[in-house]
Coordinates of C-alpha atoms in Angstrom, one line a residue:
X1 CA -123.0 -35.5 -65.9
X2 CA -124.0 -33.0 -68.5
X3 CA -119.8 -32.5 -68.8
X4 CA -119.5 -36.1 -69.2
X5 CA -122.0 -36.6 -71.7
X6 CA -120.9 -33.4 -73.6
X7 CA -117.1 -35.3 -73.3
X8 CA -118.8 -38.6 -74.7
X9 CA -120.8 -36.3 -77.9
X10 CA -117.3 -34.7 -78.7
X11 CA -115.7 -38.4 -78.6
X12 CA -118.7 -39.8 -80.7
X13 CA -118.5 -37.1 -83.4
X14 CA -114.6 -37.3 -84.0
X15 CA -115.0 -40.9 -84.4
X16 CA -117.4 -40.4 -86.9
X17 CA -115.1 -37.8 -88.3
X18 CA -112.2 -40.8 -88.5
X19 CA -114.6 -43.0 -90.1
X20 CA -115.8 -40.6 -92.7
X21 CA -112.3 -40.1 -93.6
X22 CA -111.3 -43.8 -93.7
X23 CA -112.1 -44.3 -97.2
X24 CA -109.6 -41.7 -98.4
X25 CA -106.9 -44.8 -98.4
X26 CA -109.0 -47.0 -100.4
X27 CA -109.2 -44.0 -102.9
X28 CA -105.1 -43.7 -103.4
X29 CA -104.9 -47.5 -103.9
X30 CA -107.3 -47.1 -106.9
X31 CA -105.4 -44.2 -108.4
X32 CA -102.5 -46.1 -107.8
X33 CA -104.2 -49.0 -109.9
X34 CA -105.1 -46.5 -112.4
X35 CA -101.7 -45.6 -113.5
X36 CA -100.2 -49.2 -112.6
X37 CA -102.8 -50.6 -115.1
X38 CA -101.8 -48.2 -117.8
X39 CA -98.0 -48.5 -117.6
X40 CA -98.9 -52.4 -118.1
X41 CA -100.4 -51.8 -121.0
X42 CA -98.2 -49.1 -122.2
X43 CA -95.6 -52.0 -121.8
X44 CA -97.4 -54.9 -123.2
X45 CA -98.1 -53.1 -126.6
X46 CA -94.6 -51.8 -126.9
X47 CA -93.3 -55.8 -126.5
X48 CA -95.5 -56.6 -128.8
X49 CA -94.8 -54.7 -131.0
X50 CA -91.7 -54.6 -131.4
X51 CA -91.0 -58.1 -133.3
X52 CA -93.5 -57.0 -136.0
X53 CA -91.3 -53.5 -136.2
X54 CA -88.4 -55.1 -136.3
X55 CA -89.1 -57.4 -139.1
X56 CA -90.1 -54.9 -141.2
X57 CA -87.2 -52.6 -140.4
X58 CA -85.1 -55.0 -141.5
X59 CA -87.2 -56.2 -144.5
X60 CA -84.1 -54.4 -147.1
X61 CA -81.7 -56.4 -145.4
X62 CA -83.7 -60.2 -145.2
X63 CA -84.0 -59.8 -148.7
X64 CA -80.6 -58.4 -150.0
X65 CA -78.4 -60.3 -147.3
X66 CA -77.7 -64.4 -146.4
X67 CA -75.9 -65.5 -143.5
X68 CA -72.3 -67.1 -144.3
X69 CA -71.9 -70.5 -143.4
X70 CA -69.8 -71.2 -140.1
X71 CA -70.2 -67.3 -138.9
X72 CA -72.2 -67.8 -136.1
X73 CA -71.5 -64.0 -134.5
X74 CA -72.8 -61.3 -137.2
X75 CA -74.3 -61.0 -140.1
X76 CA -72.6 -60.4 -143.4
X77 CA -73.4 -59.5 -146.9
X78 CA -73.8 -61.8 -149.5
X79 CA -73.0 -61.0 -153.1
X80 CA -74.7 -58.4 -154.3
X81 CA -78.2 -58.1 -155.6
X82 CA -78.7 -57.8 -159.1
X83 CA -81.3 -55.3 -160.3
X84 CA -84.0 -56.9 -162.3
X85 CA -83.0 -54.4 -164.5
X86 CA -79.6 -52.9 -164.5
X87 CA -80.4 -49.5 -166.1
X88 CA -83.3 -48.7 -163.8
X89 CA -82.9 -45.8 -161.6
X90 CA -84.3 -47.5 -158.6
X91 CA -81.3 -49.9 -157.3
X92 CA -83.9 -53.0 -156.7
X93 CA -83.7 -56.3 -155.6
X94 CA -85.3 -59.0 -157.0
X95 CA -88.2 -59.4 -154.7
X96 CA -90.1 -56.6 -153.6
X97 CA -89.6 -55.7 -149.4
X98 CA -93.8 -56.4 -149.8
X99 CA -92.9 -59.9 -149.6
X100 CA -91.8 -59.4 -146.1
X101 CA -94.6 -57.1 -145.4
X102 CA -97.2 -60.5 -146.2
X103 CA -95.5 -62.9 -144.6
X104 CA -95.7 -60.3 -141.4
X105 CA -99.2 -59.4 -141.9
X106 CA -101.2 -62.5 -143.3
X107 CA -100.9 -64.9 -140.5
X108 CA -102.0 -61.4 -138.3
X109 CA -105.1 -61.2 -140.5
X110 CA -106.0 -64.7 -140.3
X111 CA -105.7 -64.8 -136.6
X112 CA -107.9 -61.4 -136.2
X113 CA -110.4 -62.6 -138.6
X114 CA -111.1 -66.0 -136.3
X115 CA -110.5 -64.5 -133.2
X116 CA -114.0 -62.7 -132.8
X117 CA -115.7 -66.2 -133.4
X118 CA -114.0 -68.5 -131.1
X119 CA -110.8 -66.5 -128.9
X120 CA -112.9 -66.0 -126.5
X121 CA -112.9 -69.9 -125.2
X122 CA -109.2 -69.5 -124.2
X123 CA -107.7 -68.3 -121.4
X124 CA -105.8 -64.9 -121.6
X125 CA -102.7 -66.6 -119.9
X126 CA -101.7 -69.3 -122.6
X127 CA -102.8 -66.4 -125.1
X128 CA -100.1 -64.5 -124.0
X129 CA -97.6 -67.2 -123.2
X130 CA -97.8 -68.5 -126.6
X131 CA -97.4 -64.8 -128.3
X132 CA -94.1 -64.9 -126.1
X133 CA -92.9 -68.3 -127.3
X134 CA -93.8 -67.1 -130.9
X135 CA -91.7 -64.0 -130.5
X136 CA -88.7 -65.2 -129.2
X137 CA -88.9 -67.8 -131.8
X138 CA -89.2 -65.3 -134.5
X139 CA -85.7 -63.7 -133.5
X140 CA -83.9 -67.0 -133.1
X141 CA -84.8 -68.3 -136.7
X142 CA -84.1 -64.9 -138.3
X143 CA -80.6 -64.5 -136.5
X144 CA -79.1 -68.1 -137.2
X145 CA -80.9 -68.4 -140.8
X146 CA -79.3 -69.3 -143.7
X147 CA -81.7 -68.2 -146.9
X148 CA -84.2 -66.1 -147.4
X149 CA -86.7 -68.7 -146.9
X150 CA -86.2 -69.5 -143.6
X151 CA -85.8 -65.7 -142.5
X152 CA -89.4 -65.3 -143.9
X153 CA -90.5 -68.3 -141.7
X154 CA -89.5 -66.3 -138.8
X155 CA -91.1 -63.6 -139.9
X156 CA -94.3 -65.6 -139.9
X157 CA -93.6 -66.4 -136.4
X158 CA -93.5 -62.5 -135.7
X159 CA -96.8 -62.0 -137.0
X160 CA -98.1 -65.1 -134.9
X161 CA -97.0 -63.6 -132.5
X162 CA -97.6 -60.1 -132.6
X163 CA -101.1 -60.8 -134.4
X164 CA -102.1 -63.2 -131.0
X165 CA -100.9 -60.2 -128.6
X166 CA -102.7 -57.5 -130.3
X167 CA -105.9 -59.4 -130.0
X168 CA -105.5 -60.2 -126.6
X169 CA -104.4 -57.3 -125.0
X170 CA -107.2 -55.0 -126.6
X171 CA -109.8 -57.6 -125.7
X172 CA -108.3 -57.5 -122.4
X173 CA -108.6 -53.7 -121.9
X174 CA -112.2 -54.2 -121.6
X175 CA -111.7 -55.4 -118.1
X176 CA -109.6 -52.3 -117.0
X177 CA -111.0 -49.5 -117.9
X178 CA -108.9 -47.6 -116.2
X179 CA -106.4 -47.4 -118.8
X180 CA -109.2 -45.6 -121.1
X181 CA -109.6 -43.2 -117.8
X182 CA -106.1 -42.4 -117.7
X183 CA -106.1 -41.6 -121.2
X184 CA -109.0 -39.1 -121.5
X185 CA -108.6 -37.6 -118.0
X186 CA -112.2 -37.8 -117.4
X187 CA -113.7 -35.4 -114.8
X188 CA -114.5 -36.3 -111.1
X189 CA -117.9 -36.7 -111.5
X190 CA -117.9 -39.1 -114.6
X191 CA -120.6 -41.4 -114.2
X192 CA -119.8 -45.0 -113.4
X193 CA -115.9 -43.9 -112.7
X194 CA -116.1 -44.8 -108.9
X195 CA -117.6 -48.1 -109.9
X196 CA -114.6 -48.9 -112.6
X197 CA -112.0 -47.7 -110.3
X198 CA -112.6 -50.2 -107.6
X199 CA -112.9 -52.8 -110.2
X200 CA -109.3 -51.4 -112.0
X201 CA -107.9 -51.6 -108.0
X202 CA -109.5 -55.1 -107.6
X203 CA -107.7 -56.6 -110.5
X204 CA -104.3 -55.2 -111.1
X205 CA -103.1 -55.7 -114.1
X206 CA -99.1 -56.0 -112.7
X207 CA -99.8 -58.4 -110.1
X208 CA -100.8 -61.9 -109.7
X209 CA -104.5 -61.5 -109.6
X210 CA -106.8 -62.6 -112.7
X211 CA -109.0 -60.0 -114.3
X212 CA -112.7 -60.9 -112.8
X213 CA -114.8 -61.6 -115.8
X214 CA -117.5 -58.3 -115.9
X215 CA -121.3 -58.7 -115.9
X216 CA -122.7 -59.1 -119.1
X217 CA -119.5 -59.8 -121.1
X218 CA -118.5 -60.6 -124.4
X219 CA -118.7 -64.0 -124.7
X220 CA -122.4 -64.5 -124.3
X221 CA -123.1 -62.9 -127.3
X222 CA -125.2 -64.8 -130.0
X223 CA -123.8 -64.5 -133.7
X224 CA -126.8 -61.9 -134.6
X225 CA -125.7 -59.4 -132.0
X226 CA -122.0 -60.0 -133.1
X227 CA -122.8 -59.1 -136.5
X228 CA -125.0 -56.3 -134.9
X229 CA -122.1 -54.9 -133.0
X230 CA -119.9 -55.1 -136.1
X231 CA -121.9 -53.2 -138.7
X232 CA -122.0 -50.4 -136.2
X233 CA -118.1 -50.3 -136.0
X234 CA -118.0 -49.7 -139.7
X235 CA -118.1 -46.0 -139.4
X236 CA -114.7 -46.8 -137.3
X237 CA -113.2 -49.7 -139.4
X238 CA -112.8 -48.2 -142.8
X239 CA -111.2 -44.9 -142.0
X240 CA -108.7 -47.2 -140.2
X241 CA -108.3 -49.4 -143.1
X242 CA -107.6 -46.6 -145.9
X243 CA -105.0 -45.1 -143.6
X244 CA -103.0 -48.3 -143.2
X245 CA -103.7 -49.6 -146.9
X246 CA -102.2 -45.6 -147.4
X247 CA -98.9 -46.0 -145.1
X248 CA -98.0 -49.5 -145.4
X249 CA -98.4 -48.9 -149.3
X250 CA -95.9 -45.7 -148.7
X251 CA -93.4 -48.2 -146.2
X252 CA -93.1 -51.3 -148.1
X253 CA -94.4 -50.3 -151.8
X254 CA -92.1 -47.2 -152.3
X255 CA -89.5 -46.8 -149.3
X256 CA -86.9 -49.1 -151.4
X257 CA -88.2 -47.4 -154.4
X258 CA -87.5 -43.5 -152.6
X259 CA -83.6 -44.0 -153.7
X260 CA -81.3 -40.5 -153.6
X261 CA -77.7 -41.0 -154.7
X262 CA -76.6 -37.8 -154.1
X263 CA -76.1 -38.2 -150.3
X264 CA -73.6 -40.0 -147.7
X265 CA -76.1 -42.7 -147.1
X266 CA -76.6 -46.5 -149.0
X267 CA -80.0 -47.5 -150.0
X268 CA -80.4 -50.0 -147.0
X269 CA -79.5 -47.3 -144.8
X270 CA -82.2 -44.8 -146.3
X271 CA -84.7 -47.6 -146.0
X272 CA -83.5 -48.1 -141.9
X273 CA -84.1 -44.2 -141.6
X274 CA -87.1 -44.2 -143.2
X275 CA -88.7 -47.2 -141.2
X276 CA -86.7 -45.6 -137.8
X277 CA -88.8 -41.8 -138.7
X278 CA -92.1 -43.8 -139.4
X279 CA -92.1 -45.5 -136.2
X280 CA -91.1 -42.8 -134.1
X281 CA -94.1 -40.3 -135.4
X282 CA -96.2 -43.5 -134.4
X283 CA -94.5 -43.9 -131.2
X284 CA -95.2 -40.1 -130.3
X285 CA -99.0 -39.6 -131.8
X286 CA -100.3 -43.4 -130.3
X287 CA -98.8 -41.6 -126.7
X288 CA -100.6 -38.0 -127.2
X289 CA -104.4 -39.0 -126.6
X290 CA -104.5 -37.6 -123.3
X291 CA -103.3 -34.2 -125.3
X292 CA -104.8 -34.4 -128.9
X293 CA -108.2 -36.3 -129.6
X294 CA -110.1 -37.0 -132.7
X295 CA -113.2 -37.9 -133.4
X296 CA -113.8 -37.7 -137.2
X297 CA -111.0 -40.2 -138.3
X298 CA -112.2 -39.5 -142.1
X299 CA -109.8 -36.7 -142.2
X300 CA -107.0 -38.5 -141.2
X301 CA -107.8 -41.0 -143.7
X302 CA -107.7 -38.0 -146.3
X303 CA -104.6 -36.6 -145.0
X304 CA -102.6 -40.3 -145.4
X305 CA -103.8 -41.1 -149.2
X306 CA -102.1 -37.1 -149.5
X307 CA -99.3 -38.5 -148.4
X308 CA -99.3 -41.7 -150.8
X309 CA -100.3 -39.6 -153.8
X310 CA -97.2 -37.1 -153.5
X311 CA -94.5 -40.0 -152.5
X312 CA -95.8 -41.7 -155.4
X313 CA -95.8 -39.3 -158.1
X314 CA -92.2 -38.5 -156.5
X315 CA -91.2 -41.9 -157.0
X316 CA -92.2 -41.5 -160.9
X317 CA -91.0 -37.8 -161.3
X318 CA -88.3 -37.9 -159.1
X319 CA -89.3 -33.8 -158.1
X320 CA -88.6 -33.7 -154.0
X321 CA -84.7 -32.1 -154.3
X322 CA -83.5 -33.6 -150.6
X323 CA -84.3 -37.0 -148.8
X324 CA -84.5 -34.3 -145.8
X325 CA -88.0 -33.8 -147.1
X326 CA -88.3 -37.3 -147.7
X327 CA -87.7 -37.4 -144.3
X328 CA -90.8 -34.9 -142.9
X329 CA -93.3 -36.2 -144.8
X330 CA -92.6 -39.6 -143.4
X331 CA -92.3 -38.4 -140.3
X332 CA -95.5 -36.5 -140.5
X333 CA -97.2 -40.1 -141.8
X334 CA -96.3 -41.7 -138.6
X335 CA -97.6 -38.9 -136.9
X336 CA -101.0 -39.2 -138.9
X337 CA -100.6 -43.5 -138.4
X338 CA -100.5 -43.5 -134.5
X339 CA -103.0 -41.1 -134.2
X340 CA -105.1 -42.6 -136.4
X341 CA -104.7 -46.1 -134.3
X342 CA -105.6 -44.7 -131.1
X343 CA -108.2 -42.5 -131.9
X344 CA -110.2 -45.1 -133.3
X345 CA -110.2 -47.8 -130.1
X346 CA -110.7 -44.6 -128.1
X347 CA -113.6 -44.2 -129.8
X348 CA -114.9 -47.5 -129.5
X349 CA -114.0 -47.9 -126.4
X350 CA -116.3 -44.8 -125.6
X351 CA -118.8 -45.4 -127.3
X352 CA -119.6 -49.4 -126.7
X353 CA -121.3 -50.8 -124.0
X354 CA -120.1 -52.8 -121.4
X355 CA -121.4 -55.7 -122.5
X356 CA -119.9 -55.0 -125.9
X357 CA -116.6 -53.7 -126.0
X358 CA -114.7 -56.7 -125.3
X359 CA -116.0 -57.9 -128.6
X360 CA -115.8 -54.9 -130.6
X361 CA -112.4 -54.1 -129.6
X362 CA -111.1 -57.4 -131.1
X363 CA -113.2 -57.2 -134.2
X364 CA -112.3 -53.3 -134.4
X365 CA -108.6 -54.7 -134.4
X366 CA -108.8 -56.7 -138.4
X367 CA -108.8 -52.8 -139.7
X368 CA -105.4 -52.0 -139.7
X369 CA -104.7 -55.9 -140.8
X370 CA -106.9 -55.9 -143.5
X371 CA -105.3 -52.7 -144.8
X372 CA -101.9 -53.6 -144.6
X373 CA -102.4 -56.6 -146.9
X374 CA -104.2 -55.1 -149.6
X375 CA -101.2 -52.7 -149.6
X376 CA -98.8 -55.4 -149.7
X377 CA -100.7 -57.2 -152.3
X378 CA -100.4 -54.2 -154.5
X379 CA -97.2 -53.0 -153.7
X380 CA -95.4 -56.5 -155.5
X381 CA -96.8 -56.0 -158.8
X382 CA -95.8 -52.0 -158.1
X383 CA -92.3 -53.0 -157.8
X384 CA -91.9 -54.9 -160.8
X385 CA -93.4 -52.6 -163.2
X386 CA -91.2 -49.6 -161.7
X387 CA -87.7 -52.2 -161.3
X388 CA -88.4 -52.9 -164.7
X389 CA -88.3 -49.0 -166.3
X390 CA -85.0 -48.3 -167.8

C-alpha cells in the first residue's frame, strides 16, 4: 500500500510538473505575435509611404516634363524649360519643386489637424481602405496625365492618402504595444509586459481578428483633457516641427537650387540622387531605435537647422567644391530626419498613459506636417528671388 501510494505521489507531482510547464506554449505564440505585429507595421508605414516619397522624388520631373499625346507607354520630355532668367546660375524652372511639396503636404495637414477631433468615430477598416484607393489613384492620374495640373491633382491624392494612413496606423499602435516592446527590447520583468503580450497575441495585427478596443481608450476623452494631453506633447511637437521645417526647406527649397555643372550628371538626375540619399538615411535611422535612442530631440533639432544654414549659404556662395559632399551632408540629414521621427513617438509612446496614447499619437503626428508646410511656403518665394539673380 505504502508502494502504491508512493507510486500515486510520484504520478501526482509529475502531473503537476506537466501542468506547470503548460503555459510555456502560450508564451511562444505571444512572442511570435510580438514580431508578427511589428513586421505589420514595419510594412504598413513603408506602403504608405511610399506614394508621398515618390511624388516628391519625382517633383523635378512633374514640373519640367508633360506627357506627349497618343504615347501611352513612357514618359517623354517636353520642350525645355526656360529659366525665369536665362543668365542665372541655377538652371530653374518656372515653378519652384515647393509647389509639389504643398500640394503633397496640405491636404496631409488638414487631415491631421481634424483627425484628433472626430477620426476616432470611423472604423480603422474603411480608414485604411480608402488610403489604398487614394494611393493607387494617385499613381494612375500621375502616369496617364497630360499637364502639370492634373499631375499635381494626383499628387493631392498621395497626400490623401498617405496623410489618412499615417493617422491611422499610429493611432492604431496604441492597441499593440508590442511593436513599442520590440523596439526598445524591454527587460523580462517590465511591468505590465505579460499583460500587453497576451493582448498583442489576442489581436494579431496579420490576421483576420479586429484589434479589441482597450479599457479606458481614447475616444472617451472630453475636449479639456484633449487639450490637456496636447499641451504636454509640446515639449515633443516643436523639436519635431523645426527639424522637418529644417529638411523639407533643404529638399524642396534648395535641392533644384544645389546645381554642379562640372560632373557627368543633369540637374534632374542630381535632384533624383539627392531625394534617393535623403530617404535612405531616413530609411536606416527610423529602423535603428532598438540600437540608438534619444531622448532630448532639441539637439537633433539644432543639428538639422546646421544643416540648412551651410546648404544655404552654399547655395549663395557656391563654396562646397564636389556634389560628393553634397551628397554626405544629405545623407547625414536623413540620418538626423528618421531619427528624429521615431524618437519622438517613442517617446510618447513611453511616456503616455494607456488611456492616452491613442490620442496623443495622432495629435503628436500634425508635427512633422505642420513643419513641412511652412518650409514649402517659404521655399516659393526663395526660389524666385534666387532664379531671378543674374
Amino acid at each position: 500500500m505504502g508502494g502504491r501510494a508512493g507510486s500515486w505521489r510520484s504520478l501526482s507531482d509529475s502531473e503537476g510538473e506537466e501542468t506547470a510547464s503548460d503555459p510555456q506554449p502560450p508564451l511562444l505564440d505571444h512572442q511570435g505575435a510580438h514580431w508578427k505585429n511589428a513586421v505589420g507595421f514595419w510594412l504598413l508605414g513603408l506602403c504608405n509611404n511610399f506614394s508621398y516619397v515618390v511624388m516628391l522624388s519625382a517633383a523635378h520631373d512633374i514640373l519640367s516634363h508633360e506627357r506627349v499625346p497618343g504615347n501611352q507607354s513612357h514618359v517623354d520630355p517636353g520642350p525645355t524649360p526656360i529659366p525665369l532668367n536665362s543668365s542665372s546660375r541655377f538652371d530653374c524652372n518656372s515653378v519652384s519643386t515647393a509647389a509639389v511639396l504643398l500640394a503633397d503636404i496640405l491636404p496631409t495637414f488638414g487631415i491631421k489637424l481634424l483627425a484628433p477631433l472626430g477620426l476616432h468615430m470611423l472604423p480603422y477598416s474603411p480608414r485604411v481602405l480608402i488610403s489604398g484607393l487614394c494611393a493607387a489613384g494617385s499613381f494612375i492620374l500621375v502616369a496617364f496625365s497630360h499637364s502639370v495640373g492634373t499631375s499635381l491633382c494626383g499628387v493631392v491624392l498621395a497626400s490623401i492618402s498617405s496623410g489618412l494612413g499615417e493617422v491611422t496606423f499610429l493611432s492604431l499602435t496604441a492597441f499593440y504595444p508590442s511593436y513599442f516592446l520590440l523596439l526598445t527590447s524591454p527587460e523580462p520583468q517590465d511591468p505590465g509586459g505579460e499583460a500587453e503580450a497576451e493582448t498583442a497575441a489576442r489581436q494579431p495585427l496579420i490576421g483576420t481578428e479586429a484589434p479589441e478596443s482597450k479599457p479606458g481608450c481614447s475616444s472617451g476623452l472630453s475636449l479639456q483633457e484633449r487639450w490637456t494631453v496636447f499641451k504636454s506633447l509640446l515639449q515633443y511637437i516643436l523639436p519635431l516641427v523645426l527639424v522637418y521645417f529644417a529638411e523639407y526647406f533643404i529638399n524642396q527649397g534648395l535641392f533644384e537650387l544645389l546645381f554642379f555643372r562640372n560632373t557627368s550628371l543633369s540637374h534632374a538626375q542630381q535632384y533624383r540622387w539627392y531625394q534617393m540619399l535623403y530617404q535612405a538615411g531616413v530609411f536606416a535611422s527610423r529602423s535603428s531605435l532598438h540600437c540608438c535612442r534619444i531622448h532630448y530631440t532639441w539637439a537633433l533639432a539644432m543639428l538639422q537647422c546646421l544643416n540648412l544654414a551651410i546648404l544655404l549659404a552654399d547655395t549663395w556662395f557656391s563654396f562646397l567644391p564636389s556634389i560628393y559632399l553634397v551628397f554626405l551632408i544629405i545623407l547625414y540629414e536623413g540620418l538626423l530626419g528618421g531619427a528624429a521621427y521615431v524618437n519622438t513617438f517613442h517617446n510618447i509612446a513611453l511616456e503616455t498613459s494607456n488611456e492616452h496614447r491613442e490620442f496623443a499619437m495622432a495629435a503628436a503626428c500634425i508635427s512633422d506636417t505642420l513643419g513641412i508646410s511652412l518650409s514649402g511656403l517659404l521655399a516659393l518665394p526663395l526660389h524666385d528671388f534666387l532664379c531671378h539673380l543674374s
